[in-house]
Short mmCIF file of C-alpha atoms in Angstrom, two decimals:
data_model
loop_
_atom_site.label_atom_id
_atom_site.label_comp_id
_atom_site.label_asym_id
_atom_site.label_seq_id
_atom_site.Cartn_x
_atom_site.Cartn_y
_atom_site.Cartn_z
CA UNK A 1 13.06 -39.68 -27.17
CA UNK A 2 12.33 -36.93 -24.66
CA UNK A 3 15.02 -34.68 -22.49
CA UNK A 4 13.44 -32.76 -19.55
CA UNK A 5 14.30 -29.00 -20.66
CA UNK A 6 16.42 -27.74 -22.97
CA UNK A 7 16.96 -24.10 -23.23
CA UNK A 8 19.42 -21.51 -25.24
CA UNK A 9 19.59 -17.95 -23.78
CA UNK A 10 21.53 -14.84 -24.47
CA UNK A 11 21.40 -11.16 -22.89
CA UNK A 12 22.71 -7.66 -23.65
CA UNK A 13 23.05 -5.34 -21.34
CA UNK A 14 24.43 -1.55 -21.17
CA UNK A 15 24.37 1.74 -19.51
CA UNK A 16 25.41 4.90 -19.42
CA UNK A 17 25.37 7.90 -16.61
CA UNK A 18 27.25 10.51 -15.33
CA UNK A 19 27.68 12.05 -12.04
CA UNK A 20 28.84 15.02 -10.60
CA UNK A 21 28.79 17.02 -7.12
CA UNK A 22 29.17 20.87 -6.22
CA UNK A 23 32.51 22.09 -4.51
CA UNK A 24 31.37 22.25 -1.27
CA UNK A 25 29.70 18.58 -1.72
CA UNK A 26 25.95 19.72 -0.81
CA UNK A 27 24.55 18.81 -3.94
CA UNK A 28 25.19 15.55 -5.54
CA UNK A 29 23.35 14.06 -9.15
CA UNK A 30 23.57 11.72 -11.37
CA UNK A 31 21.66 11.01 -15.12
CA UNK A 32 21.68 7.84 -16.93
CA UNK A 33 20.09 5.12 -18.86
CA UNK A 34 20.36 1.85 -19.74
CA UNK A 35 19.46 -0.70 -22.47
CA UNK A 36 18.52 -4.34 -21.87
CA UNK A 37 18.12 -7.19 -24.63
CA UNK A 38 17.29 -11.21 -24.15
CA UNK A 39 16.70 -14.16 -27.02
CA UNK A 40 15.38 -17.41 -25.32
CA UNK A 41 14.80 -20.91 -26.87
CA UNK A 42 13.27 -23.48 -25.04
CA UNK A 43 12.03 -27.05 -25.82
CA UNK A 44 10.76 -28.52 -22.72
CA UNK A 45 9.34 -32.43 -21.75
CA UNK A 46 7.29 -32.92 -19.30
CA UNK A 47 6.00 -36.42 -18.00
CA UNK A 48 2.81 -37.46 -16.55
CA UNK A 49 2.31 -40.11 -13.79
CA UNK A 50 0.91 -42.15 -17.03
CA UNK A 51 4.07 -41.77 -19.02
CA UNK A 52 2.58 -39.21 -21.05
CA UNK A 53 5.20 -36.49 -22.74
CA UNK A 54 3.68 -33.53 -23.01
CA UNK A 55 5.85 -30.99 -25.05
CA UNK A 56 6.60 -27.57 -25.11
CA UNK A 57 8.35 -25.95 -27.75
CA UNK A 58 8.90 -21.53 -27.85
CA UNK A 59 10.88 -18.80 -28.21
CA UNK A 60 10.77 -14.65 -26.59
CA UNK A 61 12.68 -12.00 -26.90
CA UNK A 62 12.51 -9.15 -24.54
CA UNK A 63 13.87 -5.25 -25.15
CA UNK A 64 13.90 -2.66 -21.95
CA UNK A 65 15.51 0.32 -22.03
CA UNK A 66 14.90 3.13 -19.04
CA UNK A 67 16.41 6.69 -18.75
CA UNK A 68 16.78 8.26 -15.44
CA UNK A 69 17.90 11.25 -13.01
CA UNK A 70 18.59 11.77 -9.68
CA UNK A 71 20.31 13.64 -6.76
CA UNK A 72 21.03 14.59 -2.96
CA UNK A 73 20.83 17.91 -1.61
CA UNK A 74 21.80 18.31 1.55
CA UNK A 75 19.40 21.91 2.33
CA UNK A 76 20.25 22.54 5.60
CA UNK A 77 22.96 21.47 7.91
CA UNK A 78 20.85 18.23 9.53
CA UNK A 79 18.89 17.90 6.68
CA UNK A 80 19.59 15.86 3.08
CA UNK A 81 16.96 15.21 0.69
CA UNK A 82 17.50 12.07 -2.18
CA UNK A 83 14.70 12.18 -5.13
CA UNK A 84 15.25 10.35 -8.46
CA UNK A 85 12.95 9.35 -11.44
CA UNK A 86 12.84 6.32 -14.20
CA UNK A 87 11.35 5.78 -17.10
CA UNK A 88 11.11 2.57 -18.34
CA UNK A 89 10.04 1.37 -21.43
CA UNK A 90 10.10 -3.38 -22.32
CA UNK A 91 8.21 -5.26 -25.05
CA UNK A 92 8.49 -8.80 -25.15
CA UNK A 93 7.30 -11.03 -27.95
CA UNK A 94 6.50 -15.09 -27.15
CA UNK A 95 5.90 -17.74 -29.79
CA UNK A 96 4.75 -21.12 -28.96
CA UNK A 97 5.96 -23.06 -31.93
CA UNK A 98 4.41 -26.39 -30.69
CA UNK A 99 2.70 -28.22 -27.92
CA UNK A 100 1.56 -31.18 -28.13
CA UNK A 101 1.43 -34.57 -26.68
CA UNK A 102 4.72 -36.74 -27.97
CA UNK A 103 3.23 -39.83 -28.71
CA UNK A 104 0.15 -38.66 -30.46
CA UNK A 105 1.41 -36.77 -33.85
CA UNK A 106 -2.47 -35.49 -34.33
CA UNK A 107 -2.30 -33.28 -31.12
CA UNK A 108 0.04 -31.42 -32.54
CA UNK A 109 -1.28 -27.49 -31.91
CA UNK A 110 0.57 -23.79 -32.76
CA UNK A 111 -0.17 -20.60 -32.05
CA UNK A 112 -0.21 -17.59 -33.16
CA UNK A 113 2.89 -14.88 -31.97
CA UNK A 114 1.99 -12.72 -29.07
CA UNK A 115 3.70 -9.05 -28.40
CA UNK A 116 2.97 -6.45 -25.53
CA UNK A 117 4.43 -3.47 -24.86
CA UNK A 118 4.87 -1.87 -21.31
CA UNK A 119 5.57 1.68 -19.85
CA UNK A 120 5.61 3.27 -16.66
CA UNK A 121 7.39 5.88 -14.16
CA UNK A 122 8.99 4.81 -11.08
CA UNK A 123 10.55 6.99 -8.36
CA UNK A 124 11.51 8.09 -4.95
CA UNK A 125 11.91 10.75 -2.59
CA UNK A 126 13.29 10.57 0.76
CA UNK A 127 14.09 12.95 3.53
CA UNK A 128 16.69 12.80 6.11
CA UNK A 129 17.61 14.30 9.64
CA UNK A 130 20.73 14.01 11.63
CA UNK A 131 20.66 14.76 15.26
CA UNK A 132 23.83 14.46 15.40
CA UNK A 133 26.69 13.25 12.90
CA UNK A 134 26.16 9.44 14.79
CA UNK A 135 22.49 9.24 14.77
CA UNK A 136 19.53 10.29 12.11
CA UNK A 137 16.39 9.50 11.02
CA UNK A 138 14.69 8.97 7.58
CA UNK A 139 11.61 8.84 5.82
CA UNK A 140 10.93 7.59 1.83
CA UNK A 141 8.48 6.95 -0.62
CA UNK A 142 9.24 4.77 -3.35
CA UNK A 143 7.25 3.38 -6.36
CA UNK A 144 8.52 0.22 -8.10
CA UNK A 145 7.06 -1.42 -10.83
CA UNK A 146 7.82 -4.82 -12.79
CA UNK A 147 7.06 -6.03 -16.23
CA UNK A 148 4.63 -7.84 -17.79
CA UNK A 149 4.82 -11.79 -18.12
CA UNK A 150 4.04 -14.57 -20.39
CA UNK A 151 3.33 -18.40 -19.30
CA UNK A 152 4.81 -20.97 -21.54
CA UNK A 153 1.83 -23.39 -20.96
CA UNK A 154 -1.28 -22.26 -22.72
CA UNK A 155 -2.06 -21.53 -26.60
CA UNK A 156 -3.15 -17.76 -27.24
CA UNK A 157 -3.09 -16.88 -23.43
CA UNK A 158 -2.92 -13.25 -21.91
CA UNK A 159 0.11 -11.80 -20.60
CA UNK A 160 0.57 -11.64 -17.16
CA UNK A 161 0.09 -7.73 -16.29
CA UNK A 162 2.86 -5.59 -15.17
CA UNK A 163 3.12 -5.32 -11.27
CA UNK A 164 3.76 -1.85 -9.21
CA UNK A 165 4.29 -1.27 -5.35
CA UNK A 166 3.83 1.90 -3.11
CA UNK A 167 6.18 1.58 -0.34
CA UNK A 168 6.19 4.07 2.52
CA UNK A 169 9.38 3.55 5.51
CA UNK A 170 10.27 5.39 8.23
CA UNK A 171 13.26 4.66 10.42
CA UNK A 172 16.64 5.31 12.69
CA UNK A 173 20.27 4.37 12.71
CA UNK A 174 22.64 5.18 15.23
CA UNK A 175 25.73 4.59 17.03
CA UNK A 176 27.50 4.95 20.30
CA UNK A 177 30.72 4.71 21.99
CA UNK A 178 32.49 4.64 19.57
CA UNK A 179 30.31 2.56 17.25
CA UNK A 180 30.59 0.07 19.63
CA UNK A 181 27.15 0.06 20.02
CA UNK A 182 24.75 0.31 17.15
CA UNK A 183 21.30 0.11 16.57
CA UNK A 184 18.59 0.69 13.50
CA UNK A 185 14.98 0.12 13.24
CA UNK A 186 12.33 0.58 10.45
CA UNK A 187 8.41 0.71 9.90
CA UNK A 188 7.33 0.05 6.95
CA UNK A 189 4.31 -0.50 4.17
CA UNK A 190 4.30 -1.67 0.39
CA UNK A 191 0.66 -1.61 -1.61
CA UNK A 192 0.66 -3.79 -4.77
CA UNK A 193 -1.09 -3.83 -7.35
CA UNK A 194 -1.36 -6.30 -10.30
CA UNK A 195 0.85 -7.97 -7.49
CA UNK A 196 2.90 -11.23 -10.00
CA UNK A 197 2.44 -14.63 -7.89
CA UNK A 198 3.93 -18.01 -8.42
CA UNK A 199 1.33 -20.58 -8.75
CA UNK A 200 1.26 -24.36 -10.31
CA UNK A 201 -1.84 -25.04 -12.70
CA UNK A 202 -2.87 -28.30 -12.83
CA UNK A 203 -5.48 -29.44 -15.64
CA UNK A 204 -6.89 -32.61 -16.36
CA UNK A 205 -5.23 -32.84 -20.18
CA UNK A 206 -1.92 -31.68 -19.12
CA UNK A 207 0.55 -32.09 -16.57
CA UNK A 208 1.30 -29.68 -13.52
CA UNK A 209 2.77 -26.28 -14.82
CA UNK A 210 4.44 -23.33 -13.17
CA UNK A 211 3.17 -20.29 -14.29
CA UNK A 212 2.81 -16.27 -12.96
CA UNK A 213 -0.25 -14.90 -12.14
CA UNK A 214 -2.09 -11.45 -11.25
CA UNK A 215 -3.19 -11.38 -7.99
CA UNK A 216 -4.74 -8.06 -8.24
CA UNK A 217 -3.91 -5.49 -4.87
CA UNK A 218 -1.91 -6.82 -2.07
CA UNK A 219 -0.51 -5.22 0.73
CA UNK A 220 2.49 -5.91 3.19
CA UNK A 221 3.55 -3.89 6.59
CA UNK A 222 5.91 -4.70 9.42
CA UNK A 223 9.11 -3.28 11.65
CA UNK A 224 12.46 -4.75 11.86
CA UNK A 225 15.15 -3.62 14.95
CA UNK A 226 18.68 -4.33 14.74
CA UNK A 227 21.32 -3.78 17.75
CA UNK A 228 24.88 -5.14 17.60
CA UNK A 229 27.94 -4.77 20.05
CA UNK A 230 31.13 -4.58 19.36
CA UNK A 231 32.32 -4.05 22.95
CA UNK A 232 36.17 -4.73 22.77
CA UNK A 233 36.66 -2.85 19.87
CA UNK A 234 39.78 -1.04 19.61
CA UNK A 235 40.93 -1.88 23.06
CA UNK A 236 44.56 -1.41 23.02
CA UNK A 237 44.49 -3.64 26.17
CA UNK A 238 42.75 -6.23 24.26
CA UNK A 239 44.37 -9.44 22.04
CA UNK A 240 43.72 -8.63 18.40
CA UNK A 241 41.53 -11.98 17.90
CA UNK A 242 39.00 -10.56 20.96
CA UNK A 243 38.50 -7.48 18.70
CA UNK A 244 36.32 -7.73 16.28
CA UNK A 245 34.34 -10.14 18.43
CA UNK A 246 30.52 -8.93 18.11
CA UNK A 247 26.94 -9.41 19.33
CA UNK A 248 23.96 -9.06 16.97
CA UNK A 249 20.54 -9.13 17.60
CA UNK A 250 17.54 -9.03 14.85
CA UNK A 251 14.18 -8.51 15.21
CA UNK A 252 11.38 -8.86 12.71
CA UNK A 253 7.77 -8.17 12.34
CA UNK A 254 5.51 -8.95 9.08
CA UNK A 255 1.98 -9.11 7.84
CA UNK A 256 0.93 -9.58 4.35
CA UNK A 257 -2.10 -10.60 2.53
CA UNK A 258 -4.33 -10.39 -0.63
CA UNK A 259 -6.85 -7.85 -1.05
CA UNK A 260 -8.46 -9.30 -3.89
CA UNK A 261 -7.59 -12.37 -4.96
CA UNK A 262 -9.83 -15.48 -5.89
CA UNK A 263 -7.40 -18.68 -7.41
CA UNK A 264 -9.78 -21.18 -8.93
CA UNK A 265 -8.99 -24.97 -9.22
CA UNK A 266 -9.98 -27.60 -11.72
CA UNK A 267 -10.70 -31.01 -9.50
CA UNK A 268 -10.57 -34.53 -11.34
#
């Protein structure tokens, strides 16, 4: 007998911060942290175009905890400057308990428990400037990171490495008439590295699995423009239902590709 997946998951999760702004509202913070903690079993059946089971059987547990600090200043009357920090801290620890092929007993293979441990900062600053209390313009840096990950289909294999991204934007908002008329726009640019893709391996002795690779650097840049009218907005002259009647249009630019990045496939 053989059931496709079967999984049991649970997750803790809490956090803790506290704000607080000066009198006059110029100065705003906040400083916090949080504390993150998952339990996964999974047995899962997988079945070749041979009616071969191949089965699965594991368990990880994952604990993350990050402490962080921020605020907004606003330093001059047209300018406001946001910066914030995060440390975070995760460790997960994978067993494969069994894999093996269901209807040979002798394939039966374990191995041994895996644990990693990951740290890193993350951030961002960003500056702000208001020509006037309708329209402004921004810029921000931000770095973002992700944690490591391990693939439920191989005995003994390597982690996944964390990911981080450098991300630079620049950009506008505004509004007129009222905020009848409105209109933002952005450039922007992220730089991975370890970037975490989504690819199916296929070997011969195994059926197709889904797992998370490194892709090493990547990069990704673009713009995006935004304009929407709301021309019969608060028209006293104007039925209610006409209103809120609006007009939106998007546009969107985007390049991405891999830096260095070779994927190698097994042919049978």
């Amino acid at each position: 007998e053989w059931a496709p997946a079967v999984d049991r998951a649970w997750q803790f999760f809490q956090e803790l911060k506290t704000t607080g702004e000066t009198d006059d509202g110029s100065f705003r913070w906040e400083v916090g942290g949080y504390y993150l903690m998952e339990n996964l079993d999974a047995e899962i059946d997988q079945v070749t175009l041979l009616g071969s089971v191949f089965r699965r059987t594991y368990d990880q547990e994952m604990r993350s905890f990050a402490f962080y600090g921020g605020f907004g200043w606003d330093f001059l009357e047209n300018f406001t400057l946001d910066a914030g920090v995060r440390y975070n801290w995760e460790e997960k620890s994978f067993n494969m308990t069994e894999q093996r092929n269901a209807a040979n007993p002798n394939s039966l293979r374990i191995a041994d428990p895996q644990q990693s441990t990951w740290t890193a900062p993350t951030g961002l600053i960003s500056l702000t400037y208001r020509f006037t209390p309708e329209v402004s313009a921004y810029w921000k840096y931000t770095r973002g990171w992700k944690g490591g990950h391990y693939n439920a289909n191989r005995l003994n294999e390597a982690p996944a490495q964390p990911e981080s991204v450098d991300s630079v934007e620049a950009g506008f908002n505004g509004s007129w008439f009222d905020s009848r008329l409105r209109l933002s726009g952005a450039f922007f640019y992220y730089k991975y590295q370890n970037y975490q893709l989504f690819l199916f391996e296929s070997k011969s002795a195994g059926p197709p699995v889904l797992e998370i690779v490194n892709a090493n650097d990547a990069e990704q840049y673009g713009a995006e423009l935004e304009l929407q009218a709301v021309p019969l907005q608060d028209l006293s002259w104007v039925p209610e239902f006409w209103g809120d009647l609006a007009t939106t249009v998007r546009f969107g630019w985007l390049q991405s590709q891999f830096l260095d990045f070779t994927n190698e496939i097994e042919a049978f």
